[in-house]
């Protein structure tokens, strides 16, 4: 059974710091991995999607890496800003029968960036 | 539409009531998913549709939960005889296909009192 773990559960940093959020998964048979952002009381916003054949994706100050063989992904946030404060969720898509691609989520890392 | 739309945004139900939650996916998106998110947890898979066919309902917690997508677009998640443990945010997501990632709606926050 695929399990996704995110460490740390919570993180507080001063503005301007570079930071790394970690995600690990137990079964390397994934179709892709996606990082989401969730603001309090809101839905999920997709940040980066990494296909299983890819090693990393970048968008602005965000960079996500994927090491499928070791079951790990990291989300790197450069020059953090107070507006980055949110919960960050990692999710892997399972191939499954019929390639349904359902997502298995970690519990998230809640980030607070202090001005 | 431009995004995935869910209604209502908030729902308070008395224990034992039936509720219906609606999801309008992005036009043309074949795949539609429902997830349940308890407070402080990551979302958990409930069910999956490909067009009008419900291909996976393995995540539905009990036979009180029922989902449909009769015309392959709008979907409804129905919960019968609601219980307090059903209180959660219910998220809908749609996708063009497996390689394209998912777009989530803002969710429906259900509170059972």
PDB file of C-alpha atoms in Angstrom:
ATOM      1  CA  UNK A   1       0.000   0.000   0.000  1.00  0.00           C
ATOM      2  CA  UNK A   2       1.373   3.374  -1.044  1.00  0.00           C
ATOM      3  CA  UNK A   3       2.041   5.766   1.820  1.00  0.00           C
ATOM      4  CA  UNK A   4       3.198   9.363   1.531  1.00  0.00           C
ATOM      5  CA  UNK A   5       4.982  11.157   4.363  1.00  0.00           C
ATOM      6  CA  UNK A   6       5.889  14.815   4.608  1.00  0.00           C
ATOM      7  CA  UNK A   7       8.518  16.213   6.918  1.00  0.00           C
ATOM      8  CA  UNK A   8       8.426  18.532   8.751  1.00  0.00           C
ATOM      9  CA  UNK A   9       4.766  18.874   9.698  1.00  0.00           C
ATOM     10  CA  UNK A  10       5.277  22.566  10.397  1.00  0.00           C
ATOM     11  CA  UNK A  11       7.981  25.080   9.659  1.00  0.00           C
ATOM     12  CA  UNK A  12       8.497  28.709  10.636  1.00  0.00           C
ATOM     13  CA  UNK A  13      11.195  30.790   8.957  1.00  0.00           C
ATOM     14  CA  UNK A  14      12.102  34.464   8.657  1.00  0.00           C
ATOM     15  CA  UNK A  15      11.423  36.199   5.389  1.00  0.00           C
ATOM     16  CA  UNK A  16      14.148  35.773   2.768  1.00  0.00           C
ATOM     17  CA  UNK A  17      15.290  32.304   3.763  1.00  0.00           C
ATOM     18  CA  UNK A  18      15.615  29.480   1.283  1.00  0.00           C
ATOM     19  CA  UNK A  19      13.852  26.350   2.467  1.00  0.00           C
ATOM     20  CA  UNK A  20      13.260  22.713   1.566  1.00  0.00           C
ATOM     21  CA  UNK A  21      10.129  20.663   2.141  1.00  0.00           C
ATOM     22  CA  UNK A  22      10.450  16.907   2.027  1.00  0.00           C
ATOM     23  CA  UNK A  23       8.122  14.205   0.728  1.00  0.00           C
ATOM     24  CA  UNK A  24       8.714  10.471   0.744  1.00  0.00           C
ATOM     25  CA  UNK A  25       6.654   7.610  -0.673  1.00  0.00           C
ATOM     26  CA  UNK A  26       6.897   3.885  -0.080  1.00  0.00           C
ATOM     27  CA  UNK A  27       6.204   2.474  -3.559  1.00  0.00           C
ATOM     28  CA  UNK A  28       8.262   3.731  -6.500  1.00  0.00           C
ATOM     29  CA  UNK A  29       5.572   2.645  -8.983  1.00  0.00           C
ATOM     30  CA  UNK A  30       4.052   6.075  -9.448  1.00  0.00           C
ATOM     31  CA  UNK A  31       2.760   7.789 -12.541  1.00  0.00           C
ATOM     32  CA  UNK A  32       3.623  11.305 -11.456  1.00  0.00           C
ATOM     33  CA  UNK A  33       4.038  13.486  -8.381  1.00  0.00           C
ATOM     34  CA  UNK A  34       2.378  16.812  -7.798  1.00  0.00           C
ATOM     35  CA  UNK A  35       2.960  19.566  -5.248  1.00  0.00           C
ATOM     36  CA  UNK A  36      -0.032  21.626  -4.144  1.00  0.00           C
ATOM     37  CA  UNK A  37      -0.528  24.687  -2.010  1.00  0.00           C
ATOM     38  CA  UNK A  38      -3.545  25.068   0.272  1.00  0.00           C
ATOM     39  CA  UNK A  39      -4.478  28.311   1.982  1.00  0.00           C
ATOM     40  CA  UNK A  40      -6.666  28.142   5.102  1.00  0.00           C
ATOM     41  CA  UNK A  41     -10.262  27.320   4.216  1.00  0.00           C
ATOM     42  CA  UNK A  42      -9.470  27.060   0.532  1.00  0.00           C
ATOM     43  CA  UNK A  43      -9.021  24.355  -2.081  1.00  0.00           C
ATOM     44  CA  UNK A  44      -5.767  23.110  -3.547  1.00  0.00           C
ATOM     45  CA  UNK A  45      -3.679  25.043  -6.040  1.00  0.00           C
ATOM     46  CA  UNK A  46      -1.318  23.022  -8.206  1.00  0.00           C
ATOM     47  CA  UNK A  47       2.272  24.249  -8.038  1.00  0.00           C
ATOM     48  CA  UNK A  48       4.381  21.727  -9.914  1.00  0.00           C
ATOM     49  CA  UNK A  49       3.787  18.399 -11.669  1.00  0.00           C
ATOM     50  CA  UNK A  50       6.672  15.998 -12.199  1.00  0.00           C
ATOM     51  CA  UNK A  51       6.163  13.007 -14.475  1.00  0.00           C
ATOM     52  CA  UNK A  52       7.809   9.759 -13.359  1.00  0.00           C
ATOM     53  CA  UNK A  53      10.378  10.056 -16.157  1.00  0.00           C
ATOM     54  CA  UNK A  54      11.418  13.557 -15.075  1.00  0.00           C
ATOM     55  CA  UNK A  55      13.893  14.596 -12.398  1.00  0.00           C
ATOM     56  CA  UNK A  56      12.748  18.122 -11.650  1.00  0.00           C
ATOM     57  CA  UNK A  57      10.423  20.983 -12.493  1.00  0.00           C
ATOM     58  CA  UNK A  58      10.809  24.697 -11.883  1.00  0.00           C
ATOM     59  CA  UNK A  59       8.357  27.542 -11.649  1.00  0.00           C
ATOM     60  CA  UNK A  60       9.594  30.926 -10.533  1.00  0.00           C
ATOM     61  CA  UNK A  61      11.047  30.623  -7.039  1.00  0.00           C
ATOM     62  CA  UNK A  62       9.910  27.006  -6.751  1.00  0.00           C
ATOM     63  CA  UNK A  63      11.873  23.934  -7.728  1.00  0.00           C
ATOM     64  CA  UNK A  64      10.697  20.371  -7.203  1.00  0.00           C
ATOM     65  CA  UNK A  65      12.881  17.317  -7.618  1.00  0.00           C
ATOM     66  CA  UNK A  66      11.936  13.662  -7.894  1.00  0.00           C
ATOM     67  CA  UNK A  67      14.063  10.612  -7.117  1.00  0.00           C
ATOM     68  CA  UNK A  68      11.713   7.752  -7.858  1.00  0.00           C
ATOM     69  CA  UNK A  69      14.148   4.986  -6.974  1.00  0.00           C
ATOM     70  CA  UNK A  70      14.607   6.281  -3.440  1.00  0.00           C
ATOM     71  CA  UNK A  71      10.977   7.352  -3.089  1.00  0.00           C
ATOM     72  CA  UNK A  72      11.702  11.016  -2.431  1.00  0.00           C
ATOM     73  CA  UNK A  73      10.746  14.455  -3.637  1.00  0.00           C
ATOM     74  CA  UNK A  74      11.767  17.865  -2.391  1.00  0.00           C
ATOM     75  CA  UNK A  75      10.189  21.253  -2.889  1.00  0.00           C
ATOM     76  CA  UNK A  76      12.698  24.066  -2.750  1.00  0.00           C
ATOM     77  CA  UNK A  77      11.419  27.598  -2.142  1.00  0.00           C
ATOM     78  CA  UNK A  78      13.916  30.375  -2.753  1.00  0.00           C
ATOM     79  CA  UNK A  79      13.853  33.733  -1.006  1.00  0.00           C
ATOM     80  CA  UNK A  80      10.701  32.987   0.973  1.00  0.00           C
ATOM     81  CA  UNK A  81       8.050  35.689   1.393  1.00  0.00           C
ATOM     82  CA  UNK A  82       5.183  36.089   3.888  1.00  0.00           C
ATOM     83  CA  UNK A  83       2.786  35.347   1.013  1.00  0.00           C
ATOM     84  CA  UNK A  84       4.276  31.863   0.805  1.00  0.00           C
ATOM     85  CA  UNK A  85       2.677  31.022   4.152  1.00  0.00           C
ATOM     86  CA  UNK A  86       0.319  28.089   3.509  1.00  0.00           C
ATOM     87  CA  UNK A  87       0.128  24.318   3.758  1.00  0.00           C
ATOM     88  CA  UNK A  88       2.090  22.459   1.083  1.00  0.00           C
ATOM     89  CA  UNK A  89       0.848  19.033   0.057  1.00  0.00           C
ATOM     90  CA  UNK A  90       2.676  16.376  -1.895  1.00  0.00           C
ATOM     91  CA  UNK A  91       0.676  13.750  -3.804  1.00  0.00           C
ATOM     92  CA  UNK A  92       1.611  10.762  -5.959  1.00  0.00           C
ATOM     93  CA  UNK A  93      -0.589   9.462  -8.752  1.00  0.00           C
ATOM     94  CA  UNK A  94      -0.959   5.696  -8.831  1.00  0.00           C
ATOM     95  CA  UNK A  95      -0.997   3.899 -12.169  1.00  0.00           C
ATOM     96  CA  UNK A  96      -3.512   1.365 -10.919  1.00  0.00           C
ATOM     97  CA  UNK A  97      -5.792  -0.735 -13.048  1.00  0.00           C
ATOM     98  CA  UNK A  98      -7.256   1.356 -15.819  1.00  0.00           C
ATOM     99  CA  UNK A  99      -4.748   4.091 -15.018  1.00  0.00           C
ATOM    100  CA  UNK A 100      -7.201   5.912 -12.829  1.00  0.00           C
ATOM    101  CA  UNK A 101      -4.378   7.998 -11.474  1.00  0.00           C
ATOM    102  CA  UNK A 102      -5.922   8.563  -8.084  1.00  0.00           C
ATOM    103  CA  UNK A 103      -3.777  10.671  -5.808  1.00  0.00           C
ATOM    104  CA  UNK A 104      -2.316   9.606  -2.485  1.00  0.00           C
ATOM    105  CA  UNK A 105      -1.529  12.656  -0.376  1.00  0.00           C
ATOM    106  CA  UNK A 106       0.848  13.346   2.447  1.00  0.00           C
ATOM    107  CA  UNK A 107      -0.427  15.175   5.497  1.00  0.00           C
ATOM    108  CA  UNK A 108       1.210  18.398   4.438  1.00  0.00           C
ATOM    109  CA  UNK A 109       3.766  20.839   5.766  1.00  0.00           C
ATOM    110  CA  UNK A 110       2.384  24.051   7.209  1.00  0.00           C
ATOM    111  CA  UNK A 111       4.757  26.891   6.439  1.00  0.00           C
ATOM    112  CA  UNK A 112       4.850  30.249   8.157  1.00  0.00           C
ATOM    113  CA  UNK A 113       7.124  32.947   6.794  1.00  0.00           C
ATOM    114  CA  UNK A 114       7.583  35.790   9.259  1.00  0.00           C
ATOM    115  CA  UNK A 115       8.123  39.350   8.013  1.00  0.00           C
TER     116      UNK A 115
ATOM    117  CA  UNK B   1     -15.863  27.228 -17.036  1.00  0.00           C
ATOM    118  CA  UNK B   2     -12.478  28.558 -16.054  1.00  0.00           C
ATOM    119  CA  UNK B   3     -12.115  26.330 -13.039  1.00  0.00           C
ATOM    120  CA  UNK B   4     -13.735  23.571 -11.029  1.00  0.00           C
ATOM    121  CA  UNK B   5     -16.795  24.908  -9.248  1.00  0.00           C
ATOM    122  CA  UNK B   6     -18.263  23.340  -6.129  1.00  0.00           C
ATOM    123  CA  UNK B   7     -21.487  24.152  -4.326  1.00  0.00           C
ATOM    124  CA  UNK B   8     -22.506  24.812  -1.701  1.00  0.00           C
ATOM    125  CA  UNK B   9     -19.382  26.311  -0.226  1.00  0.00           C
ATOM    126  CA  UNK B  10     -20.543  25.483   3.308  1.00  0.00           C
ATOM    127  CA  UNK B  11     -23.193  23.079   4.522  1.00  0.00           C
ATOM    128  CA  UNK B  12     -24.440  22.479   8.036  1.00  0.00           C
ATOM    129  CA  UNK B  13     -26.561  19.363   8.423  1.00  0.00           C
ATOM    130  CA  UNK B  14     -28.284  17.862  11.400  1.00  0.00           C
ATOM    131  CA  UNK B  15     -27.268  14.321  12.135  1.00  0.00           C
ATOM    132  CA  UNK B  16     -29.418  11.975  10.098  1.00  0.00           C
ATOM    133  CA  UNK B  17     -30.084  14.418   7.271  1.00  0.00           C
ATOM    134  CA  UNK B  18     -29.238  13.661   3.665  1.00  0.00           C
ATOM    135  CA  UNK B  19     -26.947  16.067   1.798  1.00  0.00           C
ATOM    136  CA  UNK B  20     -25.997  16.537  -1.849  1.00  0.00           C
ATOM    137  CA  UNK B  21     -22.754  18.204  -2.910  1.00  0.00           C
ATOM    138  CA  UNK B  22     -22.267  19.414  -6.460  1.00  0.00           C
ATOM    139  CA  UNK B  23     -19.176  19.613  -8.639  1.00  0.00           C
ATOM    140  CA  UNK B  24     -18.917  21.384 -12.005  1.00  0.00           C
ATOM    141  CA  UNK B  25     -15.643  20.273 -13.601  1.00  0.00           C
ATOM    142  CA  UNK B  26     -13.706  22.147 -16.239  1.00  0.00           C
ATOM    143  CA  UNK B  27     -15.473  21.751 -19.568  1.00  0.00           C
ATOM    144  CA  UNK B  28     -14.075  18.815 -21.528  1.00  0.00           C
ATOM    145  CA  UNK B  29     -12.322  17.198 -18.589  1.00  0.00           C
ATOM    146  CA  UNK B  30     -12.864  13.468 -18.831  1.00  0.00           C
ATOM    147  CA  UNK B  31     -11.687  12.508 -15.359  1.00  0.00           C
ATOM    148  CA  UNK B  32     -13.396  13.576 -12.154  1.00  0.00           C
ATOM    149  CA  UNK B  33     -12.397  12.723  -8.604  1.00  0.00           C
ATOM    150  CA  UNK B  34     -13.905  13.248  -5.181  1.00  0.00           C
ATOM    151  CA  UNK B  35     -11.709  13.530  -2.085  1.00  0.00           C
ATOM    152  CA  UNK B  36     -12.475  13.927   1.599  1.00  0.00           C
ATOM    153  CA  UNK B  37     -10.233  16.081   3.779  1.00  0.00           C
ATOM    154  CA  UNK B  38     -10.529  15.913   7.556  1.00  0.00           C
ATOM    155  CA  UNK B  39      -9.176  18.795   9.611  1.00  0.00           C
ATOM    156  CA  UNK B  40      -5.387  18.848   9.651  1.00  0.00           C
ATOM    157  CA  UNK B  41      -5.083  15.908   7.273  1.00  0.00           C
ATOM    158  CA  UNK B  42      -4.290  15.444   3.618  1.00  0.00           C
ATOM    159  CA  UNK B  43      -7.173  14.683   1.246  1.00  0.00           C
ATOM    160  CA  UNK B  44      -8.223  11.058   0.915  1.00  0.00           C
ATOM    161  CA  UNK B  45      -9.578   9.499  -2.273  1.00  0.00           C
ATOM    162  CA  UNK B  46     -13.286   8.679  -2.394  1.00  0.00           C
ATOM    163  CA  UNK B  47     -14.235   7.910  -5.978  1.00  0.00           C
ATOM    164  CA  UNK B  48     -13.288   8.392  -9.652  1.00  0.00           C
ATOM    165  CA  UNK B  49     -15.277   8.897 -12.845  1.00  0.00           C
ATOM    166  CA  UNK B  50     -14.162   8.655 -16.424  1.00  0.00           C
ATOM    167  CA  UNK B  51     -16.895  10.460 -18.318  1.00  0.00           C
ATOM    168  CA  UNK B  52     -20.127   9.007 -16.871  1.00  0.00           C
ATOM    169  CA  UNK B  53     -18.579   5.718 -15.758  1.00  0.00           C
ATOM    170  CA  UNK B  54     -17.672   5.334 -12.101  1.00  0.00           C
ATOM    171  CA  UNK B  55     -14.501   3.289 -12.417  1.00  0.00           C
ATOM    172  CA  UNK B  56     -13.324   3.318  -8.830  1.00  0.00           C
ATOM    173  CA  UNK B  57     -15.391   3.775  -5.685  1.00  0.00           C
ATOM    174  CA  UNK B  58     -13.037   1.984  -3.347  1.00  0.00           C
ATOM    175  CA  UNK B  59     -12.596   5.036  -1.115  1.00  0.00           C
ATOM    176  CA  UNK B  60     -16.252   5.557  -0.238  1.00  0.00           C
ATOM    177  CA  UNK B  61     -16.348   4.963   3.542  1.00  0.00           C
ATOM    178  CA  UNK B  62     -19.788   3.367   3.700  1.00  0.00           C
ATOM    179  CA  UNK B  63     -22.894   2.597   1.682  1.00  0.00           C
ATOM    180  CA  UNK B  64     -24.296   5.923   2.898  1.00  0.00           C
ATOM    181  CA  UNK B  65     -22.042   7.601   0.336  1.00  0.00           C
ATOM    182  CA  UNK B  66     -23.120   7.657  -3.286  1.00  0.00           C
ATOM    183  CA  UNK B  67     -21.750   9.569  -6.277  1.00  0.00           C
ATOM    184  CA  UNK B  68     -23.012  10.020  -9.795  1.00  0.00           C
ATOM    185  CA  UNK B  69     -22.084  11.785 -13.019  1.00  0.00           C
ATOM    186  CA  UNK B  70     -24.958  10.868 -15.321  1.00  0.00           C
ATOM    187  CA  UNK B  71     -24.020  12.933 -18.364  1.00  0.00           C
ATOM    188  CA  UNK B  72     -20.285  12.901 -17.969  1.00  0.00           C
ATOM    189  CA  UNK B  73     -20.010  16.498 -16.773  1.00  0.00           C
ATOM    190  CA  UNK B  74     -21.559  17.646 -13.476  1.00  0.00           C
ATOM    191  CA  UNK B  75     -21.172  15.249 -10.562  1.00  0.00           C
ATOM    192  CA  UNK B  76     -23.072  14.953  -7.296  1.00  0.00           C
ATOM    193  CA  UNK B  77     -21.824  13.351  -4.104  1.00  0.00           C
ATOM    194  CA  UNK B  78     -24.692  12.318  -1.867  1.00  0.00           C
ATOM    195  CA  UNK B  79     -24.376  11.372   1.772  1.00  0.00           C
ATOM    196  CA  UNK B  80     -27.375   9.750   3.384  1.00  0.00           C
ATOM    197  CA  UNK B  81     -28.164   9.831   7.102  1.00  0.00           C
ATOM    198  CA  UNK B  82     -25.165  12.025   7.882  1.00  0.00           C
ATOM    199  CA  UNK B  83     -23.066  11.269  10.951  1.00  0.00           C
ATOM    200  CA  UNK B  84     -20.706  13.529  12.883  1.00  0.00           C
ATOM    201  CA  UNK B  85     -17.696  11.698  11.482  1.00  0.00           C
ATOM    202  CA  UNK B  86     -18.765  12.825   8.002  1.00  0.00           C
ATOM    203  CA  UNK B  87     -17.773  16.388   8.925  1.00  0.00           C
ATOM    204  CA  UNK B  88     -14.951  17.301   6.560  1.00  0.00           C
ATOM    205  CA  UNK B  89     -14.122  19.281   3.451  1.00  0.00           C
ATOM    206  CA  UNK B  90     -15.174  17.500   0.285  1.00  0.00           C
ATOM    207  CA  UNK B  91     -12.957  18.335  -2.671  1.00  0.00           C
ATOM    208  CA  UNK B  92     -13.644  17.709  -6.332  1.00  0.00           C
ATOM    209  CA  UNK B  93     -10.899  17.585  -8.964  1.00  0.00           C
ATOM    210  CA  UNK B  94     -10.965  17.189 -12.716  1.00  0.00           C
ATOM    211  CA  UNK B  95      -8.379  16.388 -15.345  1.00  0.00           C
ATOM    212  CA  UNK B  96      -8.023  15.999 -19.091  1.00  0.00           C
ATOM    213  CA  UNK B  97      -5.962  12.882 -18.557  1.00  0.00           C
ATOM    214  CA  UNK B  98      -3.475  11.185 -16.311  1.00  0.00           C
ATOM    215  CA  UNK B  99      -0.471  13.085 -17.642  1.00  0.00           C
ATOM    216  CA  UNK B 100      -2.049  16.501 -17.211  1.00  0.00           C
ATOM    217  CA  UNK B 101      -2.332  16.837 -13.477  1.00  0.00           C
ATOM    218  CA  UNK B 102      -5.425  17.865 -11.607  1.00  0.00           C
ATOM    219  CA  UNK B 103      -7.400  21.043 -10.972  1.00  0.00           C
ATOM    220  CA  UNK B 104      -9.195  21.168  -7.658  1.00  0.00           C
ATOM    221  CA  UNK B 105     -12.283  23.090  -6.677  1.00  0.00           C
ATOM    222  CA  UNK B 106     -12.484  25.155  -3.485  1.00  0.00           C
ATOM    223  CA  UNK B 107     -14.361  22.394  -1.720  1.00  0.00           C
ATOM    224  CA  UNK B 108     -17.541  22.083   0.311  1.00  0.00           C
ATOM    225  CA  UNK B 109     -17.104  22.253   4.075  1.00  0.00           C
ATOM    226  CA  UNK B 110     -19.676  19.927   5.635  1.00  0.00           C
ATOM    227  CA  UNK B 111     -20.410  20.218   9.339  1.00  0.00           C
ATOM    228  CA  UNK B 112     -22.754  17.663  10.890  1.00  0.00           C
ATOM    229  CA  UNK B 113     -24.259  18.777  14.198  1.00  0.00           C
TER     230      UNK B 113
END
